[in-house]
CSV table of C-alpha atoms and ligand atoms in Angstrom, one decimal:
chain,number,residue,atom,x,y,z
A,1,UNK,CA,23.0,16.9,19.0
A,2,UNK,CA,21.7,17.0,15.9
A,3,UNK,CA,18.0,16.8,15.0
A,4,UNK,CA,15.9,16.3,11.8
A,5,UNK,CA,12.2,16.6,13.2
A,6,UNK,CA,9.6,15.0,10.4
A,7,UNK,CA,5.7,16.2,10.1
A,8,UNK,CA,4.1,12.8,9.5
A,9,UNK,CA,-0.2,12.7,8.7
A,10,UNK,CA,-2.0,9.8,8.2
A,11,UNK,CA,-5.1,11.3,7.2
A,12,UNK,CA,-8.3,8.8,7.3
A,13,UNK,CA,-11.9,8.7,5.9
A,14,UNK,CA,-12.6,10.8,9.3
A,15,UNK,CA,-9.7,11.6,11.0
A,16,UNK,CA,-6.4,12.6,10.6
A,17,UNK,CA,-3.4,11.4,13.0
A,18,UNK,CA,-0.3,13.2,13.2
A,19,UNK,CA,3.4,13.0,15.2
A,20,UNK,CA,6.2,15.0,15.1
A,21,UNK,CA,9.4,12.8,15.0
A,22,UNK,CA,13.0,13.5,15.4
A,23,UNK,CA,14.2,10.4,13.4
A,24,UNK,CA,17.6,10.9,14.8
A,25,UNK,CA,16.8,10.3,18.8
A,26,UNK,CA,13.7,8.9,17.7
A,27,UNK,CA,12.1,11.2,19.9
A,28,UNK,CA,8.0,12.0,19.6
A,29,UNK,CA,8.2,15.7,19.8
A,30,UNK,CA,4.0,15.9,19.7
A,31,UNK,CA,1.7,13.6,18.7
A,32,UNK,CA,-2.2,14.9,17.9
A,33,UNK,CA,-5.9,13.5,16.1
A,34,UNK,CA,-8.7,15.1,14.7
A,35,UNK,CA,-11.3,13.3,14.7
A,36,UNK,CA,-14.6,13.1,13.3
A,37,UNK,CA,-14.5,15.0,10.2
A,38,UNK,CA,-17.0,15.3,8.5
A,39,UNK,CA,-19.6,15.3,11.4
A,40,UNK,CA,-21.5,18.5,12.8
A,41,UNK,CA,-19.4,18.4,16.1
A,42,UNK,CA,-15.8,17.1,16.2
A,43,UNK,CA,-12.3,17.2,18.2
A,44,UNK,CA,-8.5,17.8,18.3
A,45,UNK,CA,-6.4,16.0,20.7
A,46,UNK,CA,-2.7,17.3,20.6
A,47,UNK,CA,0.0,16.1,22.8
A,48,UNK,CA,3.6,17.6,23.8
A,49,UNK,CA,5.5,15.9,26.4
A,50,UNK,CA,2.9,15.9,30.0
A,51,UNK,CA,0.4,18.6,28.1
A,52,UNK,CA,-2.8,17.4,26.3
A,53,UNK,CA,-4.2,19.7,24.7
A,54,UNK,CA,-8.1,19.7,23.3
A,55,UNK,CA,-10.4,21.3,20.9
A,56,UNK,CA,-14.0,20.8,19.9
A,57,UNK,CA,-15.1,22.6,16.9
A,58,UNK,CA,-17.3,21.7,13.8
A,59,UNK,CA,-15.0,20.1,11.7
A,60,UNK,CA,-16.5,19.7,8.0
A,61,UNK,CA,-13.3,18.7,5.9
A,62,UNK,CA,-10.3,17.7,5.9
A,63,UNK,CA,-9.1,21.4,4.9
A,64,UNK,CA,-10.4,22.7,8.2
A,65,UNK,CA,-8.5,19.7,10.1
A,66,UNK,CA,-5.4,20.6,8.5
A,67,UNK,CA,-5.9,24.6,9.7
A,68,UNK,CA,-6.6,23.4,13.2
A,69,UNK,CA,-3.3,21.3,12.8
A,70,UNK,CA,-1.6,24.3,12.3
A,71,UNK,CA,-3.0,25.9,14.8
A,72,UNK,CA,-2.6,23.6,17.4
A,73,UNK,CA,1.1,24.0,16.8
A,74,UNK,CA,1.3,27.5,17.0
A,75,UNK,CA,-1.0,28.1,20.3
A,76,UNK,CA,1.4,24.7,21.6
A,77,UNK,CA,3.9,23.7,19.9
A,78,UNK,CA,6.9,22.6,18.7
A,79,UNK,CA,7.3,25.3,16.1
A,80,UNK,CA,6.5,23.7,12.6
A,81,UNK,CA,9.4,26.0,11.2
A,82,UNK,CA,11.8,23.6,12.8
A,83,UNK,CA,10.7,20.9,10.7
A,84,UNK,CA,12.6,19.4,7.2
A,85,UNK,CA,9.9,17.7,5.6
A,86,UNK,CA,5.8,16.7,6.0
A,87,UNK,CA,5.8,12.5,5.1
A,88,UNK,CA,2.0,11.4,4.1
A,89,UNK,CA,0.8,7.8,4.5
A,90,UNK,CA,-0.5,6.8,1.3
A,91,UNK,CA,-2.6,3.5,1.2
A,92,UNK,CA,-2.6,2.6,-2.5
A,93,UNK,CA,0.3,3.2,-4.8
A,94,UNK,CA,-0.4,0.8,-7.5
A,95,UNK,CA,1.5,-0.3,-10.0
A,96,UNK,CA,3.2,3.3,-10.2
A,97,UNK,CA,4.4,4.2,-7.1
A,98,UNK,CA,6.9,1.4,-5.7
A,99,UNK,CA,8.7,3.6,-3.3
A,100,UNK,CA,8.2,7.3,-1.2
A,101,UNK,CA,8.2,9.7,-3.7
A,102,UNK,CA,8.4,13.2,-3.3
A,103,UNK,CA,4.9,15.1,-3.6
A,104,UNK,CA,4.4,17.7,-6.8
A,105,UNK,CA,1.1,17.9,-9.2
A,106,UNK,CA,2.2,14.7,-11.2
A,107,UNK,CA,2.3,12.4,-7.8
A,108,UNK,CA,-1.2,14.2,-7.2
A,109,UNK,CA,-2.6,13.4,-10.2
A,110,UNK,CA,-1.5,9.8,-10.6
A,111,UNK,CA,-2.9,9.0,-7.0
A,112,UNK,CA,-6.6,10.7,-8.2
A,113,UNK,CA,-6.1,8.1,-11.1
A,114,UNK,CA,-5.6,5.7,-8.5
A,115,UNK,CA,-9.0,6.2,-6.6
A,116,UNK,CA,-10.9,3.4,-7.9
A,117,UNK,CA,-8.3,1.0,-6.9
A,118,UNK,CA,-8.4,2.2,-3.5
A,119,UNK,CA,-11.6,4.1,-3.3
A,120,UNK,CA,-12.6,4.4,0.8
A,121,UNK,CA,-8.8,5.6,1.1
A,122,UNK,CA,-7.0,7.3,-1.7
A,123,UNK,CA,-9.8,10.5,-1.6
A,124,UNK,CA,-8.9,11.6,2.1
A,125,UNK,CA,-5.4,10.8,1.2
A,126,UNK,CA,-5.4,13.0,-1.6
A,127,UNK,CA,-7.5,16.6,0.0
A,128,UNK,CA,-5.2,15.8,3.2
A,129,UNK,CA,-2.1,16.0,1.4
A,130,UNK,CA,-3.4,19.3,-0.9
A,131,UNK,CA,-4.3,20.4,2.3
A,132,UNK,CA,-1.1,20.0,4.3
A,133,UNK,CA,0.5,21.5,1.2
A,134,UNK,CA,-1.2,24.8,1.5
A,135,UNK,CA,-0.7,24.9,4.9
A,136,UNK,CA,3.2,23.6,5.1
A,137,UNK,CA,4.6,25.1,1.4
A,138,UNK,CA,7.9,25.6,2.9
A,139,UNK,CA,8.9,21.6,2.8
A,140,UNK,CA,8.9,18.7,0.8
A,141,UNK,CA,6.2,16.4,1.4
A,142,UNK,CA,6.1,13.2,0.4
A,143,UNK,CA,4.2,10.2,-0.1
A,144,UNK,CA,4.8,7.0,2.0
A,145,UNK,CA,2.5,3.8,-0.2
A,146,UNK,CA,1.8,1.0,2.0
A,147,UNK,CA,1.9,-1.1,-1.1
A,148,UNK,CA,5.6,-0.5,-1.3
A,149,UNK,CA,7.4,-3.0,0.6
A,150,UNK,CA,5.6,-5.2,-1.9
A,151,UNK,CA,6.4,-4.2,-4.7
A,152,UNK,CA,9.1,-6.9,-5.0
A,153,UNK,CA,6.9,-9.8,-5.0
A,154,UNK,CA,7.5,-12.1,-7.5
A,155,UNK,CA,4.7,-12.6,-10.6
A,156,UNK,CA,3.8,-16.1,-9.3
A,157,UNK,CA,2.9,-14.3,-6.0
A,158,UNK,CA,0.8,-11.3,-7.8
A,159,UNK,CA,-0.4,-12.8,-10.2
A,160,UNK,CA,-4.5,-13.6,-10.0
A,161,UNK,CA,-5.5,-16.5,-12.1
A,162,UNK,CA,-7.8,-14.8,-14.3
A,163,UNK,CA,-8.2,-13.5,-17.7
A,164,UNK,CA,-4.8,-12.0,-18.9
A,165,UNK,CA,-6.0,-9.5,-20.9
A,166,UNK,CA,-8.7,-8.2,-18.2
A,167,UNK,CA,-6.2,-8.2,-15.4
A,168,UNK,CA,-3.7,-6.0,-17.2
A,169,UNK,CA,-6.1,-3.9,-18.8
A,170,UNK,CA,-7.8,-2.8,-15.0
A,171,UNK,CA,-4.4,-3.5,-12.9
A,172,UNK,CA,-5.7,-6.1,-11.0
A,173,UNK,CA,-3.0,-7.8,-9.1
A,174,UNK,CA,-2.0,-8.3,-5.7
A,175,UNK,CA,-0.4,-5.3,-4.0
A,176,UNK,CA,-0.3,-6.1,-0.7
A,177,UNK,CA,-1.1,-3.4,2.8
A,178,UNK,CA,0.4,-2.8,5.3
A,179,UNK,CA,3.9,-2.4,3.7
A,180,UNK,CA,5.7,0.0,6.3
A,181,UNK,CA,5.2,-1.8,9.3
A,182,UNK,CA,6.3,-5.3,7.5
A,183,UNK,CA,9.4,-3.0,6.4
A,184,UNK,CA,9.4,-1.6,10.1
A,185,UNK,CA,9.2,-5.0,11.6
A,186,UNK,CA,11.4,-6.8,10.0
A,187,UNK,CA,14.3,-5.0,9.9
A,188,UNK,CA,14.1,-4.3,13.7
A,189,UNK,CA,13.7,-8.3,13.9
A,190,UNK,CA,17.1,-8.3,12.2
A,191,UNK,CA,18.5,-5.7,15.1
A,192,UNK,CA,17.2,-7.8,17.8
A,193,UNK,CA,18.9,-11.1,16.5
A,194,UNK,CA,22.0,-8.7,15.7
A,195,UNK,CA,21.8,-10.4,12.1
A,196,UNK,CA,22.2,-9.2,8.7
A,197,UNK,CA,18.9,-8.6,7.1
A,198,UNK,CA,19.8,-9.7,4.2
A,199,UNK,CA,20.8,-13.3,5.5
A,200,UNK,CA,18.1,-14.6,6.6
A,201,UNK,CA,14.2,-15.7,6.0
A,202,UNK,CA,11.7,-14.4,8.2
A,203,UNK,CA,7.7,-14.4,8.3
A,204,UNK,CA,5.9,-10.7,9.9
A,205,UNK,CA,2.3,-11.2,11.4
A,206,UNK,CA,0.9,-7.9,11.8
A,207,UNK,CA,-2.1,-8.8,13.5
A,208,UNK,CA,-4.3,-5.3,14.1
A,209,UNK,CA,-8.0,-4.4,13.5
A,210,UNK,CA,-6.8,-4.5,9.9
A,211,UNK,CA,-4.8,-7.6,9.7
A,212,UNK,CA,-1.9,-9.7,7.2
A,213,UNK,CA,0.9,-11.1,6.7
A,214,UNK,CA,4.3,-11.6,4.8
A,215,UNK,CA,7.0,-13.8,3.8
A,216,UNK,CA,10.3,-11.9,3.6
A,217,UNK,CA,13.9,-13.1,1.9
A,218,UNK,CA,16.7,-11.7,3.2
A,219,UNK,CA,14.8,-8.5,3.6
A,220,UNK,CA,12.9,-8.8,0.5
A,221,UNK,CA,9.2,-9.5,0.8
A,222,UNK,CA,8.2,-12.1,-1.4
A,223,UNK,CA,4.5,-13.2,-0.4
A,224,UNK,CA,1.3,-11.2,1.1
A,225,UNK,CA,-2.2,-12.0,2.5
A,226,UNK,CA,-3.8,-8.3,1.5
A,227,UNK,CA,-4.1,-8.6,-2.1
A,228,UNK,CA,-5.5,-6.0,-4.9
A,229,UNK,CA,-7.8,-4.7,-1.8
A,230,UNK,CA,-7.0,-4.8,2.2
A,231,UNK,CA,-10.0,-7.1,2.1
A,232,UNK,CA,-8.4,-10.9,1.4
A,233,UNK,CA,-6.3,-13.0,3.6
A,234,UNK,CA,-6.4,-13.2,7.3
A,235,UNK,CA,-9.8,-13.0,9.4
A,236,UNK,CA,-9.7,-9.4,10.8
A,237,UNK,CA,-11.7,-7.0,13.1
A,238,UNK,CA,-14.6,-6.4,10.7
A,239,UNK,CA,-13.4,-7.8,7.5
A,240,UNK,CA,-13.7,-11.7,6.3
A,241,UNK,CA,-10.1,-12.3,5.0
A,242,UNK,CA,-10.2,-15.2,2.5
A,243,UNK,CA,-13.5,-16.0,1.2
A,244,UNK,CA,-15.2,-18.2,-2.0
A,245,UNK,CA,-14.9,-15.4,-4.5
A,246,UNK,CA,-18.1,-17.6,-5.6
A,247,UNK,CA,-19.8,-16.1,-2.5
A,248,UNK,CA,-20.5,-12.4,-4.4
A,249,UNK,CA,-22.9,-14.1,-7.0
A,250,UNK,CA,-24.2,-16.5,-4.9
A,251,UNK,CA,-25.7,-13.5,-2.3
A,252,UNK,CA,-26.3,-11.3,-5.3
A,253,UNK,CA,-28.7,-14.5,-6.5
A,254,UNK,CA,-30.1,-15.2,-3.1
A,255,UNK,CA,-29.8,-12.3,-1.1
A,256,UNK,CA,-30.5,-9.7,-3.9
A,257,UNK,CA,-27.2,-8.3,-2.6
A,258,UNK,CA,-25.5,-6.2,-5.2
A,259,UNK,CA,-21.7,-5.1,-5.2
A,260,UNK,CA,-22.2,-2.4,-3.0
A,261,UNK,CA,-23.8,-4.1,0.0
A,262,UNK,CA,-21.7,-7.1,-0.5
A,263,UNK,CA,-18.7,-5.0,-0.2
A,264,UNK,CA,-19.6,-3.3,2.5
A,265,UNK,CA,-20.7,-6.8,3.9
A,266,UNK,CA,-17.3,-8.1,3.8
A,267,UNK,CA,-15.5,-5.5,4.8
A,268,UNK,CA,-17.5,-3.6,7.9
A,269,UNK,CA,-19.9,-6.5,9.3
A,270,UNK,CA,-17.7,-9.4,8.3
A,271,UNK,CA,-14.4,-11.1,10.2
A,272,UNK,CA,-14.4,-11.5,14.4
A,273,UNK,CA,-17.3,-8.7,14.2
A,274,UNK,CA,-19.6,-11.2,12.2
A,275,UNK,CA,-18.6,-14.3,13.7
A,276,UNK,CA,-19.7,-12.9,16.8
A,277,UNK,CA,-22.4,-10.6,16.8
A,278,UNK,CA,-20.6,-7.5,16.4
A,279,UNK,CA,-17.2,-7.7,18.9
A,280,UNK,CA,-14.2,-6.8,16.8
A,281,UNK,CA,-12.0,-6.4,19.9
A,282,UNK,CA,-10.2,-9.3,21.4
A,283,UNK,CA,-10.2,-8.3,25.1
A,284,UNK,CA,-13.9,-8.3,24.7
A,285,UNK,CA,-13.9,-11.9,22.9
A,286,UNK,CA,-11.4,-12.9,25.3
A,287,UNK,CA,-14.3,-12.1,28.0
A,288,UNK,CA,-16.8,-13.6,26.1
A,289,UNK,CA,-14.9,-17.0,25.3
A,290,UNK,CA,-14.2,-16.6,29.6
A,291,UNK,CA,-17.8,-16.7,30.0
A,292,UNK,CA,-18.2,-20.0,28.0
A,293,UNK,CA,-19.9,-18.1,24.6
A,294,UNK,CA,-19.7,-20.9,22.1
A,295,UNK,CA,-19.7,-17.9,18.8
A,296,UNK,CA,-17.0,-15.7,20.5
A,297,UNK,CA,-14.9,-19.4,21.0
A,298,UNK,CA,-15.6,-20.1,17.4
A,299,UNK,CA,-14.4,-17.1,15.8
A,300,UNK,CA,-11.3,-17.5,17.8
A,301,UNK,CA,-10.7,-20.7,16.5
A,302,UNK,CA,-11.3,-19.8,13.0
A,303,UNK,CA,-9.0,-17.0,13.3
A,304,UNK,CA,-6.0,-19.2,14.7
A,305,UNK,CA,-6.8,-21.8,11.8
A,306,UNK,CA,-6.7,-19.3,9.1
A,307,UNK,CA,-3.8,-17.5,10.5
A,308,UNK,CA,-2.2,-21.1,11.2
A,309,UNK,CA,-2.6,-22.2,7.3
A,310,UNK,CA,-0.8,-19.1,6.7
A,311,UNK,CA,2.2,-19.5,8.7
A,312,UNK,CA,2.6,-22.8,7.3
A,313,UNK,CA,1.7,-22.1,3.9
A,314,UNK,CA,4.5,-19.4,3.6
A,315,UNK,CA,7.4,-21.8,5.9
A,316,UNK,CA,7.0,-24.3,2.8
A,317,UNK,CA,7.5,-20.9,0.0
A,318,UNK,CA,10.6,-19.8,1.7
A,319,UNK,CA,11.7,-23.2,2.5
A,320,UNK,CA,11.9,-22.7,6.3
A,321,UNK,CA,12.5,-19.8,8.4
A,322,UNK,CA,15.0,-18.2,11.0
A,323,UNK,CA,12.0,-16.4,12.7
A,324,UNK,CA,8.9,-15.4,13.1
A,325,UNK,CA,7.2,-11.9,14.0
A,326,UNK,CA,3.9,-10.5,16.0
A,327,UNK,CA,2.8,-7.0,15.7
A,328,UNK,CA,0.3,-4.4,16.1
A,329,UNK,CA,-2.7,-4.6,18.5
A,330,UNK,CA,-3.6,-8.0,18.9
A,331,UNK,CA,0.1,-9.5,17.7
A,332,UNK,CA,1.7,-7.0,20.8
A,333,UNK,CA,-0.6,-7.5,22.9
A,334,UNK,CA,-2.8,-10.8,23.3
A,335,UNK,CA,-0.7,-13.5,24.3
A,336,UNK,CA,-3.6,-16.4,23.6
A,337,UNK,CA,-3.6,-16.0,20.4
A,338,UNK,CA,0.4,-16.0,20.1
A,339,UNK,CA,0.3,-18.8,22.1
A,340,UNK,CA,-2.5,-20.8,20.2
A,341,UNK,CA,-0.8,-20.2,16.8
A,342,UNK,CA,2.4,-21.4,18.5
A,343,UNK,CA,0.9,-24.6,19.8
A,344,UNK,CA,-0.2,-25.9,17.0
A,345,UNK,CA,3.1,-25.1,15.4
A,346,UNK,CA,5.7,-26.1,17.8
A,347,UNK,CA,5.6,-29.6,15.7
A,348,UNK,CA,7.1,-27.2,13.0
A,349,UNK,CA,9.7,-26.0,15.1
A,350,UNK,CA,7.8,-22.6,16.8
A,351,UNK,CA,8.5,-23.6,20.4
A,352,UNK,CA,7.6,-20.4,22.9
A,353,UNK,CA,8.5,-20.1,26.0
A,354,UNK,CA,5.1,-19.4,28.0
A,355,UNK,CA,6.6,-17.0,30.5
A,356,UNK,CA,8.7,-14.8,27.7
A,357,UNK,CA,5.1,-14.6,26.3
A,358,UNK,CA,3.0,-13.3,28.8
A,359,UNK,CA,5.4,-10.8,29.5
A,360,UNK,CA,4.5,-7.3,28.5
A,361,UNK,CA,6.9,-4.8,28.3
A,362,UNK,CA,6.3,-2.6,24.9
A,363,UNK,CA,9.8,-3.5,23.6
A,364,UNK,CA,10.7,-5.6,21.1
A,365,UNK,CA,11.6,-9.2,22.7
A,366,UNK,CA,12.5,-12.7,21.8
A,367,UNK,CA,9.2,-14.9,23.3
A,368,UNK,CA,10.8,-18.6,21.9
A,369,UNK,CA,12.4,-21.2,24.3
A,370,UNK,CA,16.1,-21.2,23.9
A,371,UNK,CA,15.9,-24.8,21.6
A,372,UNK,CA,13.0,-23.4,19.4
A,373,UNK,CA,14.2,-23.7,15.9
A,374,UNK,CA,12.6,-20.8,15.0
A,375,UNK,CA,13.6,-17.3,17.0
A,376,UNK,CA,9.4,-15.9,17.8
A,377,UNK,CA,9.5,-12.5,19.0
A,378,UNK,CA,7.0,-9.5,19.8
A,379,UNK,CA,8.0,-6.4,18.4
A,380,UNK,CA,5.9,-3.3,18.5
A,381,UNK,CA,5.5,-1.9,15.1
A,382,UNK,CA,6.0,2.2,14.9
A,383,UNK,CA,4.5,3.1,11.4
A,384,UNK,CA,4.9,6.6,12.2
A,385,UNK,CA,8.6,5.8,12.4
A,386,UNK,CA,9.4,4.1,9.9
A,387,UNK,CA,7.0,6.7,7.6
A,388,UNK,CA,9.4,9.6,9.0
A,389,UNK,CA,12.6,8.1,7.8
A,390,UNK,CA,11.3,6.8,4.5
A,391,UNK,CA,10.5,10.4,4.0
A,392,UNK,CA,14.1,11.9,5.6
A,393,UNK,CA,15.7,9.2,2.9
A,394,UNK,CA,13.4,10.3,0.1
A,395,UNK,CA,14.2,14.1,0.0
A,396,UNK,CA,18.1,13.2,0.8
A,397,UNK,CA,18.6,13.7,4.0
A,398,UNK,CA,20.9,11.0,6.0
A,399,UNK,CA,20.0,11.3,9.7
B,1,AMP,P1,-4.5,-1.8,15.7
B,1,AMP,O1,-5.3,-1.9,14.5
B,1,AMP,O2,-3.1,-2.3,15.5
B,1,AMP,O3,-4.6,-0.5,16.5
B,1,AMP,O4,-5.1,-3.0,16.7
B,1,AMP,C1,-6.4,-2.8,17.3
B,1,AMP,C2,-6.9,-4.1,17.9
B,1,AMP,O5,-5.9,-4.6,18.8
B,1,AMP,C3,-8.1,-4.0,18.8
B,1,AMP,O6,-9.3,-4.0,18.0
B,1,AMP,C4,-8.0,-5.2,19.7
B,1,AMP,O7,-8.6,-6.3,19.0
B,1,AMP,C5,-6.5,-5.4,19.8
B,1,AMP,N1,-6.0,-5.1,21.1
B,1,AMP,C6,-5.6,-3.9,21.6
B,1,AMP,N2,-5.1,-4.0,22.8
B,1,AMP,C7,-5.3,-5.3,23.2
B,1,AMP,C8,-5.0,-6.0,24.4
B,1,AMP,N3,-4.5,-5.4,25.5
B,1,AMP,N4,-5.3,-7.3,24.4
B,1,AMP,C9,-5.8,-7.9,23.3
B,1,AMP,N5,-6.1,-7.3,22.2
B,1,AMP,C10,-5.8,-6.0,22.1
């Protein structure tokens, strides 16, 4: 049997995750994280089949993450020699990079020009993937952009309507996050309907901490909720989706706020977490709203309303739909909010079948009655995955 194991990192402000996949069985040969870089004391967790292995040690960089990457494989494995290639997740691409593209100085410098457009996650992006470099100079690495997928919207769709001249001068568009799982998801939505991808319209919720959403054409995404930052669309864990871009001046006039604090307002003290006094998680809003809390019950319902307008906003763009996707924490996993979004568009032809969706069974399933118009499934998004094999197609390899 054959086997092309990738190295994929997603390395964060302070942490990096890793997995070793074989993107032919889809087998996870180890999966690890380091976290807490950056702080006096952090950890390493790495995983091989049963064994979990651990490490605490002061971890100041990234650099020193990467080393204790390395040497977490070689005390436990699977030998890194085995491995074809080391795929990176890259948040922003911007306007350059529109599909995984293989890592040399160039790619480096272009995504350091990139930092102010992304500039809480191109820097870790960058020293992890110099890191990993030193560490792995035997293999290709490349660069997975979660911008990507969308790099086929239309101009209508990524457009801003604001000065011409400005927004070309300072690339300020929509780019759209979250690209690989919406790639991820819906192809395998095609797989599970046993369709063509390219014959029919679908729209992806990927519903995490972070959270959007996308309207895709026969395979083609066409519309996004993230937009020139992760920060716009959908209400999320700690970030405010959609607001009154009048809002900034008004707290910088009444609030002395300036950009700093209102950015860092909106994007860490903002969405479920400021509607509610701090709880980002739904099982703990779920336990809140059980108790009859009247803040934890309106940042629900503010969620489903947003995330309702959505839905229906992009059915009317792609002139109806074949089906319609929920992913990532709360999408997999919290079947109230599926079902509140579903209720108020069953009118539209959504129809679920309650008992299909309290079912939890971390595989991909349809959750629609049998006459729903529109097919509604669940289906686990696996970034990691789908990063591996953009990688394995973007040094060659068919697997
Ligand atoms: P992600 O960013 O995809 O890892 O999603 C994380 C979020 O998923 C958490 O903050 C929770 O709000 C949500 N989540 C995870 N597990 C559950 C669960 N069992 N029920 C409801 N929500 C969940």
């Amino acid at each position: 049997m054959p086997t092309t194991p990738v190295l994929v990192f997603n390395c964060g402000s302070s942490s990096v995750k890793y997995q070793v996949i074989d993107v032919d069985s889809e087998a996870v040969w180890a999966t690890g994280l380091v976290e807490r870089v950056g702080e006096p004391q952090g950890g390493l967790t790495h995983r091989t089949g049963e064994r979990t292995e651990t490490v605490e040690a002061p971890i100041p960089d990234h650099a020193t993450a990467l080393e204790l990457v390395v040497q977490a494989f070689r005390d436990w494995g699977p030998d890194l020699g085995q491995v074809v290639a080391v795929g990176h997740r890259a948040v922003h691409g911007g306007e350059r990079f529109r599909a995984p593209t293989i890592i040399d100085q160039s790619v480096i410098d272009g995504l350091t020009e990139l930092i102010g457009l992304a500039p809480l996650h191109n820097p870790p992006n960058i020293i992890g993937i110099q890191a990993a470099r030193r560490a792995l100079p035997q293999v290709p690495h490349v660069a997975v952009f979660d911008t990507a997928f969308f790099a086929t919207l239309p101009p209508e769709a990524h457009t801003y309507a604001i000065d011409r001249q400005l927004a070309l001068a300072h690339g300020i568009r929509k780019y759209g996050f979250h690209g690989t799982s919406h790639a991820y998801v819906s192809g395998k939505v095609a797989q599970v309907l046993g369709r063509d991808l390219g014959d029919f319209d679908q729209i992806v919720c990927h519903l995490g901490n972070g959270a959007s959403i996308s309207a895709v054409q026969g395979g083609v995404a066409v519309e996004t909720s993230m937009g020139l930052t992760p920060l716009p669309g959908l209400v999320m864990g700690t970030r405010s989706g959609d607001i009154d871009p009048g809002v900034f001046a008004y707290l910088a006039r009444v609030a002395g706020l300036d950009s700093g604090q209102v950015d860092e307002l909106l994007n860490k003290s903002s969405g479920m977490a400021g509607l509610t006094g701090g709880l980002s998680d739904f099982r703990d809003i779920r336990a809140r709203i059980d108790q009859g809390d009247p803040d934890a019950q309106l940042a629900f319902d503010v969620y489903i309303h947003r995330l309702v307008a959505y839905i229906g906003s992009y059915l009317a763009l792609l002139g109806g739909v074949d089906a319609l996707s929920f992913t990532a924490g709360v999408g997999e996993n919290d079947s109230f909010v599926r079902q509140a979004v579903c209720d108020r568009l069953a009118p539209l032809g959504f129809v679920l079948d309650p008992q299909a969706n309290a079912v939890r069974s971390g595989q991909p399933r349809v959750i629609s009655a049998s006459q729903s118009p529109v097919t509604i499934l669940v289906v686990p998004t696996n970034e990691e995955l789908a990063l591996a094999r953009d990688t394995v197609a973007a040094i060659g390899i068919r697997s």
